[in-house]
Amino acid sequence: MRSAIPVEHRVLGLDRRTITPAVIVAAIVTFYAVLIPYVDGLVDHDSAVEAGTSLVIGGDVTIVPPAGWEVTDRTALDAGSLELHNSGIIVNANVGPFAGELDELLAYADGIVDDAETGVAHHEASSIVAADGTAGLEEHWDGVNTEGLLAVFSDGTLGVVIAVEGPEPMVTRHQKELDQMIASVRFGADS
């Protein structure tokens, strides 16, 4: 037989001992269901790239990111670097003085990846060509929980390093967009 709630534990017919936990649960649900979406709606998403937008990385080097990717605001002020992200993928494009061979620039970029990631396996590099005909190298790599690619270009005075990192399924899903973005690099462009 069910036991009745004693009178001293009832408020409006409810068990007073369970009201506090119920109110806490209701507050948490309200926070996640109402407040978080409201704050997200207040965040300005104007940093999304529009189709065909050419961005200056630095030193008159431009790149055309995929439409809808987000530009990290802080990099807009850093001459020589650009950071984009989408679906957990982060793309860093950096420009700086460089007069060496492409192999040296790729080895430098490999070192940065190896310092940041554990258990990295590099795949054989292949030749690529930028939109303006500048020769480059591209290398894919696999990490423990991530994968990525490195692309390097040099016109003899400037070097460009593009580093892509993200979860394996996302990098694979966006591979075509990433390839198009990397191939869009131009030296001496006026944006």
Short mmCIF file of N, CA and C in Angstrom, two decimals:
data_model
loop_
_atom_site.label_atom_id
_atom_site.label_comp_id
_atom_site.label_asym_id
_atom_site.label_seq_id
_atom_site.Cartn_x
_atom_site.Cartn_y
_atom_site.Cartn_z
N MET A 1 0.82 -1.17 0.00
CA MET A 1 0.00 0.00 0.00
C MET A 1 0.87 1.25 0.00
N ARG A 2 0.47 2.31 -0.73
CA ARG A 2 1.25 3.55 -0.81
C ARG A 2 1.20 4.28 0.52
N SER A 3 2.32 4.86 0.87
CA SER A 3 2.33 5.67 2.09
C SER A 3 1.98 7.10 1.72
N ALA A 4 1.19 7.71 2.51
CA ALA A 4 0.77 9.09 2.27
C ALA A 4 1.85 10.04 2.76
N ILE A 5 1.94 11.19 2.11
CA ILE A 5 2.90 12.20 2.53
C ILE A 5 2.35 12.87 3.77
N PRO A 6 3.10 12.89 4.85
CA PRO A 6 2.61 13.53 6.08
C PRO A 6 2.27 14.99 5.83
N VAL A 7 1.33 15.51 6.54
CA VAL A 7 0.85 16.88 6.38
C VAL A 7 1.97 17.89 6.56
N GLU A 8 2.84 17.66 7.48
CA GLU A 8 3.91 18.62 7.74
C GLU A 8 4.92 18.71 6.59
N HIS A 9 4.87 17.77 5.63
CA HIS A 9 5.77 17.79 4.48
C HIS A 9 5.07 18.19 3.18
N ARG A 10 3.84 18.68 3.27
CA ARG A 10 3.09 19.04 2.06
C ARG A 10 2.92 20.55 1.95
N VAL A 11 3.05 21.03 0.68
CA VAL A 11 2.75 22.42 0.35
C VAL A 11 1.96 22.36 -0.95
N LEU A 12 0.75 22.86 -0.93
CA LEU A 12 -0.14 22.82 -2.09
C LEU A 12 -0.27 21.40 -2.64
N GLY A 13 -0.23 20.43 -1.76
CA GLY A 13 -0.40 19.04 -2.14
C GLY A 13 0.87 18.38 -2.65
N LEU A 14 1.99 19.11 -2.68
CA LEU A 14 3.27 18.58 -3.15
C LEU A 14 4.18 18.30 -1.96
N ASP A 15 5.04 17.33 -2.14
CA ASP A 15 6.00 16.99 -1.10
C ASP A 15 7.07 18.09 -1.06
N ARG A 16 7.11 18.80 0.05
CA ARG A 16 8.02 19.93 0.22
C ARG A 16 9.49 19.50 0.07
N ARG A 17 9.81 18.28 0.39
CA ARG A 17 11.18 17.80 0.31
C ARG A 17 11.67 17.66 -1.13
N THR A 18 10.78 17.55 -2.10
CA THR A 18 11.19 17.40 -3.51
C THR A 18 11.06 18.68 -4.31
N ILE A 19 10.52 19.74 -3.72
CA ILE A 19 10.34 20.99 -4.45
C ILE A 19 11.69 21.64 -4.79
N THR A 20 12.61 21.71 -3.84
CA THR A 20 13.90 22.35 -4.07
C THR A 20 14.67 21.66 -5.20
N PRO A 21 14.83 20.34 -5.19
CA PRO A 21 15.53 19.71 -6.32
C PRO A 21 14.81 19.93 -7.65
N ALA A 22 13.48 19.94 -7.64
CA ALA A 22 12.72 20.17 -8.87
C ALA A 22 12.95 21.57 -9.41
N VAL A 23 13.02 22.55 -8.52
CA VAL A 23 13.27 23.94 -8.94
C VAL A 23 14.68 24.06 -9.51
N ILE A 24 15.66 23.38 -8.91
CA ILE A 24 17.04 23.42 -9.40
C ILE A 24 17.11 22.81 -10.80
N VAL A 25 16.46 21.67 -11.00
CA VAL A 25 16.44 21.03 -12.32
C VAL A 25 15.75 21.94 -13.34
N ALA A 26 14.65 22.56 -12.96
CA ALA A 26 13.94 23.48 -13.87
C ALA A 26 14.82 24.68 -14.24
N ALA A 27 15.59 25.19 -13.28
CA ALA A 27 16.48 26.31 -13.56
C ALA A 27 17.58 25.90 -14.54
N ILE A 28 18.14 24.71 -14.36
CA ILE A 28 19.19 24.23 -15.27
C ILE A 28 18.64 24.05 -16.68
N VAL A 29 17.46 23.45 -16.78
CA VAL A 29 16.83 23.25 -18.09
C VAL A 29 16.55 24.59 -18.75
N THR A 30 16.04 25.54 -17.99
CA THR A 30 15.76 26.88 -18.53
C THR A 30 17.04 27.55 -19.00
N PHE A 31 18.11 27.40 -18.24
CA PHE A 31 19.40 27.99 -18.60
C PHE A 31 19.85 27.48 -19.96
N TYR A 32 19.84 26.16 -20.15
CA TYR A 32 20.32 25.58 -21.40
C TYR A 32 19.32 25.71 -22.55
N ALA A 33 18.05 25.74 -22.26
CA ALA A 33 17.03 25.78 -23.32
C ALA A 33 16.68 27.21 -23.75
N VAL A 34 16.86 28.18 -22.84
CA VAL A 34 16.43 29.54 -23.15
C VAL A 34 17.61 30.52 -23.17
N LEU A 35 18.36 30.56 -22.09
CA LEU A 35 19.41 31.56 -21.95
C LEU A 35 20.57 31.36 -22.93
N ILE A 36 21.07 30.15 -23.06
CA ILE A 36 22.20 29.89 -23.98
C ILE A 36 21.82 30.23 -25.42
N PRO A 37 20.67 29.75 -25.95
CA PRO A 37 20.31 30.15 -27.32
C PRO A 37 20.12 31.66 -27.47
N TYR A 38 19.62 32.31 -26.44
CA TYR A 38 19.43 33.77 -26.49
C TYR A 38 20.78 34.47 -26.63
N VAL A 39 21.76 34.08 -25.81
CA VAL A 39 23.09 34.68 -25.88
C VAL A 39 23.75 34.37 -27.22
N ASP A 40 23.60 33.15 -27.71
CA ASP A 40 24.15 32.78 -29.01
C ASP A 40 23.56 33.66 -30.11
N GLY A 41 22.29 33.98 -30.00
CA GLY A 41 21.65 34.85 -30.98
C GLY A 41 22.19 36.27 -30.95
N LEU A 42 22.71 36.70 -29.81
CA LEU A 42 23.28 38.04 -29.69
C LEU A 42 24.67 38.14 -30.28
N VAL A 43 25.36 37.00 -30.44
CA VAL A 43 26.72 37.00 -30.96
C VAL A 43 26.68 37.31 -32.45
N ASP A 44 27.51 38.26 -32.85
CA ASP A 44 27.58 38.68 -34.24
C ASP A 44 28.38 37.66 -35.04
N HIS A 45 27.78 37.11 -36.09
CA HIS A 45 28.45 36.14 -36.94
C HIS A 45 28.84 36.75 -38.27
N ASP A 46 29.19 38.04 -38.25
CA ASP A 46 29.56 38.73 -39.48
C ASP A 46 30.93 38.35 -39.99
N SER A 47 31.67 37.55 -39.22
CA SER A 47 33.00 37.19 -39.66
C SER A 47 32.98 36.00 -40.62
N ALA A 48 31.79 35.54 -41.00
CA ALA A 48 31.69 34.46 -41.97
C ALA A 48 32.08 34.98 -43.35
N VAL A 49 32.86 34.21 -44.07
CA VAL A 49 33.36 34.59 -45.38
C VAL A 49 32.26 34.43 -46.42
N GLU A 50 32.09 35.45 -47.24
CA GLU A 50 31.14 35.36 -48.36
C GLU A 50 31.83 34.72 -49.55
N ALA A 51 31.05 34.11 -50.42
CA ALA A 51 31.59 33.41 -51.59
C ALA A 51 32.44 34.34 -52.44
N GLY A 52 33.63 33.88 -52.82
CA GLY A 52 34.51 34.63 -53.70
C GLY A 52 35.34 35.72 -53.03
N THR A 53 35.23 35.85 -51.71
CA THR A 53 35.99 36.87 -51.00
C THR A 53 37.47 36.52 -50.96
N SER A 54 38.30 37.45 -51.38
CA SER A 54 39.74 37.28 -51.35
C SER A 54 40.28 38.02 -50.13
N LEU A 55 41.01 37.31 -49.27
CA LEU A 55 41.56 37.91 -48.06
C LEU A 55 43.07 38.04 -48.17
N VAL A 56 43.59 39.16 -47.70
CA VAL A 56 45.03 39.38 -47.69
C VAL A 56 45.61 38.73 -46.44
N ILE A 57 46.57 37.83 -46.66
CA ILE A 57 47.26 37.20 -45.53
C ILE A 57 48.35 38.15 -45.03
N GLY A 58 49.06 38.73 -45.94
CA GLY A 58 50.15 39.65 -45.63
C GLY A 58 51.09 39.71 -46.81
N GLY A 59 51.84 40.82 -46.94
CA GLY A 59 52.81 40.95 -48.02
C GLY A 59 52.21 40.81 -49.40
N ASP A 60 51.02 41.30 -49.59
CA ASP A 60 50.29 41.21 -50.87
C ASP A 60 50.01 39.78 -51.30
N VAL A 61 49.97 38.86 -50.36
CA VAL A 61 49.59 37.47 -50.64
C VAL A 61 48.12 37.32 -50.23
N THR A 62 47.32 36.78 -51.15
CA THR A 62 45.89 36.61 -50.87
C THR A 62 45.49 35.14 -50.95
N ILE A 63 44.33 34.88 -50.37
CA ILE A 63 43.75 33.53 -50.37
C ILE A 63 42.23 33.70 -50.43
N VAL A 64 41.55 32.75 -51.06
CA VAL A 64 40.09 32.78 -51.15
C VAL A 64 39.54 31.61 -50.32
N PRO A 65 39.06 31.89 -49.10
CA PRO A 65 38.52 30.82 -48.26
C PRO A 65 37.16 30.35 -48.75
N PRO A 66 36.74 29.16 -48.33
CA PRO A 66 35.40 28.68 -48.69
C PRO A 66 34.32 29.56 -48.06
N ALA A 67 33.22 29.70 -48.75
CA ALA A 67 32.10 30.50 -48.24
C ALA A 67 31.58 29.89 -46.94
N GLY A 68 31.27 30.76 -45.98
CA GLY A 68 30.71 30.33 -44.72
C GLY A 68 31.72 30.04 -43.63
N TRP A 69 32.98 29.94 -43.98
CA TRP A 69 34.01 29.71 -42.95
C TRP A 69 34.15 30.99 -42.14
N GLU A 70 34.52 30.85 -40.89
CA GLU A 70 34.65 31.99 -39.99
C GLU A 70 36.11 32.45 -39.93
N VAL A 71 36.30 33.76 -39.96
CA VAL A 71 37.63 34.36 -39.80
C VAL A 71 37.79 34.70 -38.32
N THR A 72 38.86 34.24 -37.71
CA THR A 72 39.13 34.59 -36.33
C THR A 72 39.47 36.07 -36.28
N ASP A 73 38.69 36.84 -35.52
CA ASP A 73 38.80 38.30 -35.52
C ASP A 73 40.20 38.81 -35.22
N ARG A 74 40.88 38.19 -34.28
CA ARG A 74 42.19 38.73 -33.89
C ARG A 74 43.18 38.70 -35.03
N THR A 75 43.04 37.76 -35.96
CA THR A 75 44.02 37.67 -37.05
C THR A 75 43.80 38.75 -38.09
N ALA A 76 42.66 39.40 -38.07
CA ALA A 76 42.42 40.48 -39.03
C ALA A 76 43.38 41.64 -38.77
N LEU A 77 43.90 41.73 -37.56
CA LEU A 77 44.81 42.81 -37.21
C LEU A 77 46.27 42.40 -37.32
N ASP A 78 46.54 41.12 -37.45
CA ASP A 78 47.91 40.61 -37.52
C ASP A 78 48.36 40.51 -38.96
N ALA A 79 49.18 41.45 -39.39
CA ALA A 79 49.70 41.36 -40.75
C ALA A 79 50.59 40.12 -40.85
N GLY A 80 50.34 39.30 -41.82
CA GLY A 80 51.14 38.11 -42.02
C GLY A 80 50.51 36.84 -41.52
N SER A 81 49.31 36.92 -40.94
CA SER A 81 48.66 35.70 -40.50
C SER A 81 47.15 35.80 -40.66
N LEU A 82 46.55 34.65 -40.86
CA LEU A 82 45.10 34.56 -41.00
C LEU A 82 44.67 33.23 -40.43
N GLU A 83 43.63 33.24 -39.61
CA GLU A 83 43.10 32.00 -39.06
C GLU A 83 41.64 31.88 -39.41
N LEU A 84 41.28 30.71 -39.93
CA LEU A 84 39.90 30.40 -40.31
C LEU A 84 39.49 29.13 -39.58
N HIS A 85 38.18 28.97 -39.38
CA HIS A 85 37.72 27.73 -38.78
C HIS A 85 36.31 27.39 -39.25
N ASN A 86 36.02 26.09 -39.22
CA ASN A 86 34.71 25.57 -39.59
C ASN A 86 34.66 24.09 -39.19
N SER A 87 33.58 23.67 -38.55
CA SER A 87 33.35 22.26 -38.22
C SER A 87 34.51 21.62 -37.46
N GLY A 88 35.16 22.38 -36.58
CA GLY A 88 36.27 21.84 -35.81
C GLY A 88 37.60 21.90 -36.53
N ILE A 89 37.61 22.35 -37.76
CA ILE A 89 38.85 22.47 -38.54
C ILE A 89 39.41 23.88 -38.33
N ILE A 90 40.71 23.96 -38.10
CA ILE A 90 41.38 25.25 -37.97
C ILE A 90 42.41 25.35 -39.08
N VAL A 91 42.39 26.46 -39.80
CA VAL A 91 43.35 26.72 -40.87
C VAL A 91 44.15 27.96 -40.48
N ASN A 92 45.46 27.82 -40.42
CA ASN A 92 46.35 28.95 -40.17
C ASN A 92 47.17 29.19 -41.42
N ALA A 93 47.11 30.42 -41.93
CA ALA A 93 47.92 30.80 -43.08
C ALA A 93 48.87 31.91 -42.62
N ASN A 94 50.15 31.72 -42.85
CA ASN A 94 51.17 32.67 -42.40
C ASN A 94 52.11 33.01 -43.55
N VAL A 95 52.49 34.29 -43.60
CA VAL A 95 53.40 34.78 -44.62
C VAL A 95 54.58 35.45 -43.93
N GLY A 96 55.75 35.23 -44.45
CA GLY A 96 56.94 35.89 -43.92
C GLY A 96 58.07 35.85 -44.91
N PRO A 97 59.13 36.60 -44.64
CA PRO A 97 60.29 36.59 -45.54
C PRO A 97 60.88 35.18 -45.63
N PHE A 98 61.18 34.74 -46.84
CA PHE A 98 61.77 33.42 -47.03
C PHE A 98 62.43 33.37 -48.40
N ALA A 99 63.71 32.96 -48.43
CA ALA A 99 64.43 32.89 -49.69
C ALA A 99 65.06 31.53 -49.93
N GLY A 100 64.65 30.51 -49.17
CA GLY A 100 65.23 29.18 -49.31
C GLY A 100 64.45 28.29 -50.26
N GLU A 101 64.70 26.99 -50.12
CA GLU A 101 64.03 25.98 -50.93
C GLU A 101 62.71 25.57 -50.25
N LEU A 102 61.77 25.10 -51.05
CA LEU A 102 60.47 24.67 -50.52
C LEU A 102 60.61 23.53 -49.51
N ASP A 103 61.58 22.63 -49.74
CA ASP A 103 61.79 21.51 -48.80
C ASP A 103 62.11 22.04 -47.40
N GLU A 104 62.92 23.11 -47.34
CA GLU A 104 63.28 23.70 -46.05
C GLU A 104 62.06 24.30 -45.36
N LEU A 105 61.22 24.97 -46.14
CA LEU A 105 60.01 25.57 -45.57
C LEU A 105 59.06 24.49 -45.08
N LEU A 106 58.93 23.40 -45.81
CA LEU A 106 58.08 22.29 -45.39
C LEU A 106 58.65 21.62 -44.13
N ALA A 107 59.97 21.47 -44.07
CA ALA A 107 60.59 20.88 -42.87
C ALA A 107 60.34 21.76 -41.65
N TYR A 108 60.40 23.08 -41.85
CA TYR A 108 60.10 24.02 -40.76
C TYR A 108 58.65 23.83 -40.30
N ALA A 109 57.71 23.74 -41.23
CA ALA A 109 56.29 23.55 -40.89
C ALA A 109 56.07 22.20 -40.22
N ASP A 110 56.77 21.16 -40.69
CA ASP A 110 56.68 19.83 -40.06
C ASP A 110 57.09 19.90 -38.59
N GLY A 111 58.14 20.66 -38.31
CA GLY A 111 58.62 20.81 -36.94
C GLY A 111 57.58 21.44 -36.03
N ILE A 112 56.84 22.41 -36.56
CA ILE A 112 55.79 23.05 -35.77
C ILE A 112 54.69 22.04 -35.44
N VAL A 113 54.28 21.25 -36.43
CA VAL A 113 53.25 20.23 -36.20
C VAL A 113 53.74 19.19 -35.20
N ASP A 114 54.98 18.74 -35.36
CA ASP A 114 55.53 17.72 -34.46
C ASP A 114 55.61 18.23 -33.03
N ASP A 115 55.89 19.53 -32.84
CA ASP A 115 55.95 20.10 -31.50
C ASP A 115 54.57 20.21 -30.88
N ALA A 116 53.55 20.43 -31.70
CA ALA A 116 52.19 20.64 -31.19
C ALA A 116 51.41 19.35 -31.03
N GLU A 117 51.71 18.33 -31.79
CA GLU A 117 50.95 17.08 -31.79
C GLU A 117 51.83 15.92 -31.34
N THR A 118 51.19 14.88 -30.82
CA THR A 118 51.93 13.67 -30.47
C THR A 118 51.58 12.56 -31.46
N GLY A 119 52.54 11.71 -31.76
CA GLY A 119 52.29 10.57 -32.63
C GLY A 119 51.94 10.94 -34.05
N VAL A 120 52.60 11.94 -34.62
CA VAL A 120 52.29 12.40 -35.97
C VAL A 120 53.00 11.53 -37.00
N ALA A 121 52.24 11.10 -38.00
CA ALA A 121 52.79 10.37 -39.13
C ALA A 121 52.63 11.24 -40.38
N HIS A 122 53.75 11.62 -40.97
CA HIS A 122 53.73 12.46 -42.17
C HIS A 122 53.69 11.58 -43.41
N HIS A 123 52.89 11.99 -44.40
CA HIS A 123 52.83 11.28 -45.68
C HIS A 123 53.74 11.98 -46.67
N GLU A 124 54.04 11.34 -47.77
CA GLU A 124 54.95 11.90 -48.76
C GLU A 124 54.39 13.20 -49.33
N ALA A 125 55.26 14.19 -49.46
CA ALA A 125 54.86 15.49 -50.01
C ALA A 125 54.65 15.39 -51.51
N SER A 126 53.73 16.21 -52.00
CA SER A 126 53.47 16.26 -53.43
C SER A 126 53.51 17.72 -53.90
N SER A 127 53.77 17.90 -55.18
CA SER A 127 53.84 19.25 -55.75
C SER A 127 52.44 19.79 -55.97
N ILE A 128 52.27 21.08 -55.71
CA ILE A 128 51.03 21.79 -55.99
C ILE A 128 51.38 23.11 -56.65
N VAL A 129 50.38 23.75 -57.23
CA VAL A 129 50.59 25.02 -57.90
C VAL A 129 49.54 26.00 -57.41
N ALA A 130 49.97 27.21 -57.05
CA ALA A 130 49.05 28.27 -56.62
C ALA A 130 48.34 28.85 -57.83
N ALA A 131 47.32 29.67 -57.56
CA ALA A 131 46.51 30.27 -58.62
C ALA A 131 47.33 31.10 -59.59
N ASP A 132 48.43 31.69 -59.12
CA ASP A 132 49.25 32.52 -59.99
C ASP A 132 50.42 31.75 -60.61
N GLY A 133 50.44 30.43 -60.44
CA GLY A 133 51.49 29.60 -61.02
C GLY A 133 52.68 29.35 -60.11
N THR A 134 52.68 29.90 -58.89
CA THR A 134 53.78 29.69 -57.96
C THR A 134 53.80 28.24 -57.50
N ALA A 135 54.97 27.62 -57.54
CA ALA A 135 55.11 26.22 -57.14
C ALA A 135 55.05 26.09 -55.63
N GLY A 136 54.55 24.94 -55.19
CA GLY A 136 54.45 24.67 -53.76
C GLY A 136 54.52 23.19 -53.47
N LEU A 137 54.50 22.86 -52.20
CA LEU A 137 54.47 21.48 -51.75
C LEU A 137 53.33 21.30 -50.77
N GLU A 138 52.73 20.12 -50.79
CA GLU A 138 51.65 19.81 -49.86
C GLU A 138 51.93 18.45 -49.23
N GLU A 139 51.67 18.36 -47.93
CA GLU A 139 51.91 17.11 -47.22
C GLU A 139 50.77 16.86 -46.25
N HIS A 140 50.23 15.67 -46.27
CA HIS A 140 49.18 15.28 -45.32
C HIS A 140 49.84 14.62 -44.12
N TRP A 141 49.19 14.73 -42.96
CA TRP A 141 49.70 14.08 -41.75
C TRP A 141 48.54 13.56 -40.93
N ASP A 142 48.82 12.54 -40.13
CA ASP A 142 47.83 11.95 -39.23
C ASP A 142 48.37 12.01 -37.82
N GLY A 143 47.53 12.42 -36.89
CA GLY A 143 47.88 12.44 -35.48
C GLY A 143 47.04 11.43 -34.72
N VAL A 144 47.08 11.51 -33.40
CA VAL A 144 46.34 10.56 -32.58
C VAL A 144 44.84 10.74 -32.77
N ASN A 145 44.33 11.93 -32.59
CA ASN A 145 42.90 12.19 -32.75
C ASN A 145 42.60 13.21 -33.83
N THR A 146 43.62 13.60 -34.56
CA THR A 146 43.44 14.63 -35.58
C THR A 146 44.15 14.23 -36.86
N GLU A 147 43.86 14.98 -37.89
CA GLU A 147 44.63 14.86 -39.12
C GLU A 147 44.72 16.25 -39.71
N GLY A 148 45.58 16.40 -40.66
CA GLY A 148 45.73 17.72 -41.25
C GLY A 148 46.60 17.68 -42.47
N LEU A 149 46.92 18.87 -42.92
CA LEU A 149 47.81 18.98 -44.06
C LEU A 149 48.59 20.27 -43.94
N LEU A 150 49.71 20.29 -44.60
CA LEU A 150 50.57 21.46 -44.67
C LEU A 150 50.78 21.78 -46.14
N ALA A 151 50.70 23.05 -46.46
CA ALA A 151 51.00 23.51 -47.82
C ALA A 151 51.96 24.68 -47.70
N VAL A 152 52.99 24.66 -48.52
CA VAL A 152 53.97 25.75 -48.50
C VAL A 152 54.18 26.25 -49.93
N PHE A 153 54.36 27.57 -50.03
CA PHE A 153 54.65 28.22 -51.31
C PHE A 153 55.75 29.24 -51.06
N SER A 154 56.52 29.55 -52.10
CA SER A 154 57.51 30.61 -52.00
C SER A 154 57.73 31.21 -53.38
N ASP A 155 57.80 32.55 -53.41
CA ASP A 155 58.10 33.23 -54.67
C ASP A 155 59.55 33.67 -54.73
N GLY A 156 60.38 33.22 -53.77
CA GLY A 156 61.79 33.58 -53.73
C GLY A 156 62.10 34.63 -52.68
N THR A 157 61.11 35.45 -52.30
CA THR A 157 61.32 36.45 -51.25
C THR A 157 60.36 36.26 -50.08
N LEU A 158 59.18 35.72 -50.37
CA LEU A 158 58.17 35.47 -49.33
C LEU A 158 57.85 33.98 -49.29
N GLY A 159 57.56 33.50 -48.09
CA GLY A 159 57.11 32.12 -47.93
C GLY A 159 55.73 32.11 -47.31
N VAL A 160 54.91 31.18 -47.75
CA VAL A 160 53.55 31.00 -47.22
C VAL A 160 53.46 29.60 -46.65
N VAL A 161 52.99 29.50 -45.41
CA VAL A 161 52.74 28.21 -44.78
C VAL A 161 51.27 28.16 -44.42
N ILE A 162 50.57 27.16 -44.93
CA ILE A 162 49.16 26.94 -44.60
C ILE A 162 49.08 25.63 -43.85
N ALA A 163 48.61 25.70 -42.62
CA ALA A 163 48.49 24.51 -41.77
C ALA A 163 47.02 24.27 -41.48
N VAL A 164 46.56 23.06 -41.76
CA VAL A 164 45.18 22.65 -41.54
C VAL A 164 45.18 21.55 -40.49
N GLU A 165 44.29 21.66 -39.51
CA GLU A 165 44.19 20.64 -38.48
C GLU A 165 42.73 20.49 -38.07
N GLY A 166 42.31 19.26 -37.86
CA GLY A 166 40.95 19.02 -37.40
C GLY A 166 40.66 17.55 -37.21
N PRO A 167 39.46 17.24 -36.76
CA PRO A 167 39.07 15.83 -36.61
C PRO A 167 39.01 15.15 -37.98
N GLU A 168 39.43 13.90 -38.04
CA GLU A 168 39.53 13.17 -39.30
C GLU A 168 38.25 13.22 -40.14
N PRO A 169 37.07 12.96 -39.59
CA PRO A 169 35.92 12.97 -40.48
C PRO A 169 35.64 14.35 -41.08
N MET A 170 35.95 15.41 -40.35
CA MET A 170 35.67 16.76 -40.85
C MET A 170 36.68 17.16 -41.92
N VAL A 171 37.95 16.84 -41.71
CA VAL A 171 38.96 17.17 -42.71
C VAL A 171 38.66 16.44 -44.01
N THR A 172 38.28 15.17 -43.90
CA THR A 172 37.92 14.39 -45.09
C THR A 172 36.69 14.99 -45.78
N ARG A 173 35.71 15.35 -45.01
CA ARG A 173 34.47 15.91 -45.57
C ARG A 173 34.72 17.23 -46.29
N HIS A 174 35.64 18.04 -45.79
CA HIS A 174 35.90 19.37 -46.37
C HIS A 174 37.15 19.40 -47.25
N GLN A 175 37.66 18.23 -47.64
CA GLN A 175 38.92 18.17 -48.39
C GLN A 175 38.86 18.96 -49.69
N LYS A 176 37.77 18.89 -50.42
CA LYS A 176 37.67 19.61 -51.69
C LYS A 176 37.74 21.13 -51.47
N GLU A 177 37.03 21.62 -50.45
CA GLU A 177 37.08 23.05 -50.13
C GLU A 177 38.49 23.47 -49.71
N LEU A 178 39.13 22.64 -48.91
CA LEU A 178 40.49 22.94 -48.47
C LEU A 178 41.45 23.00 -49.65
N ASP A 179 41.33 22.04 -50.56
CA ASP A 179 42.20 22.02 -51.74
C ASP A 179 41.99 23.27 -52.59
N GLN A 180 40.73 23.68 -52.77
CA GLN A 180 40.44 24.87 -53.57
C GLN A 180 41.00 26.12 -52.90
N MET A 181 40.88 26.19 -51.57
CA MET A 181 41.40 27.34 -50.85
C MET A 181 42.92 27.41 -50.99
N ILE A 182 43.60 26.30 -50.81
CA ILE A 182 45.06 26.28 -50.91
C ILE A 182 45.50 26.67 -52.33
N ALA A 183 44.79 26.17 -53.33
CA ALA A 183 45.14 26.49 -54.72
C ALA A 183 44.85 27.94 -55.07
N SER A 184 44.08 28.66 -54.23
CA SER A 184 43.72 30.05 -54.54
C SER A 184 44.78 31.06 -54.12
N VAL A 185 45.88 30.60 -53.52
CA VAL A 185 46.93 31.54 -53.07
C VAL A 185 47.49 32.30 -54.25
N ARG A 186 47.66 33.62 -54.06
CA ARG A 186 48.24 34.49 -55.10
C ARG A 186 49.29 35.39 -54.46
N PHE A 187 50.44 35.49 -55.09
CA PHE A 187 51.48 36.41 -54.66
C PHE A 187 51.34 37.70 -55.46
N GLY A 188 51.60 38.83 -54.82
CA GLY A 188 51.55 40.13 -55.51
C GLY A 188 50.17 40.56 -55.90
N ALA A 189 49.16 40.00 -55.28
CA ALA A 189 47.77 40.38 -55.61
C ALA A 189 47.39 41.64 -54.87
N ASP A 190 46.47 42.35 -55.43
CA ASP A 190 45.96 43.56 -54.78
C ASP A 190 44.62 43.33 -54.14
N SER A 191 44.34 42.12 -53.75
CA SER A 191 43.05 41.65 -53.19
C SER A 191 41.98 42.11 -54.08
#
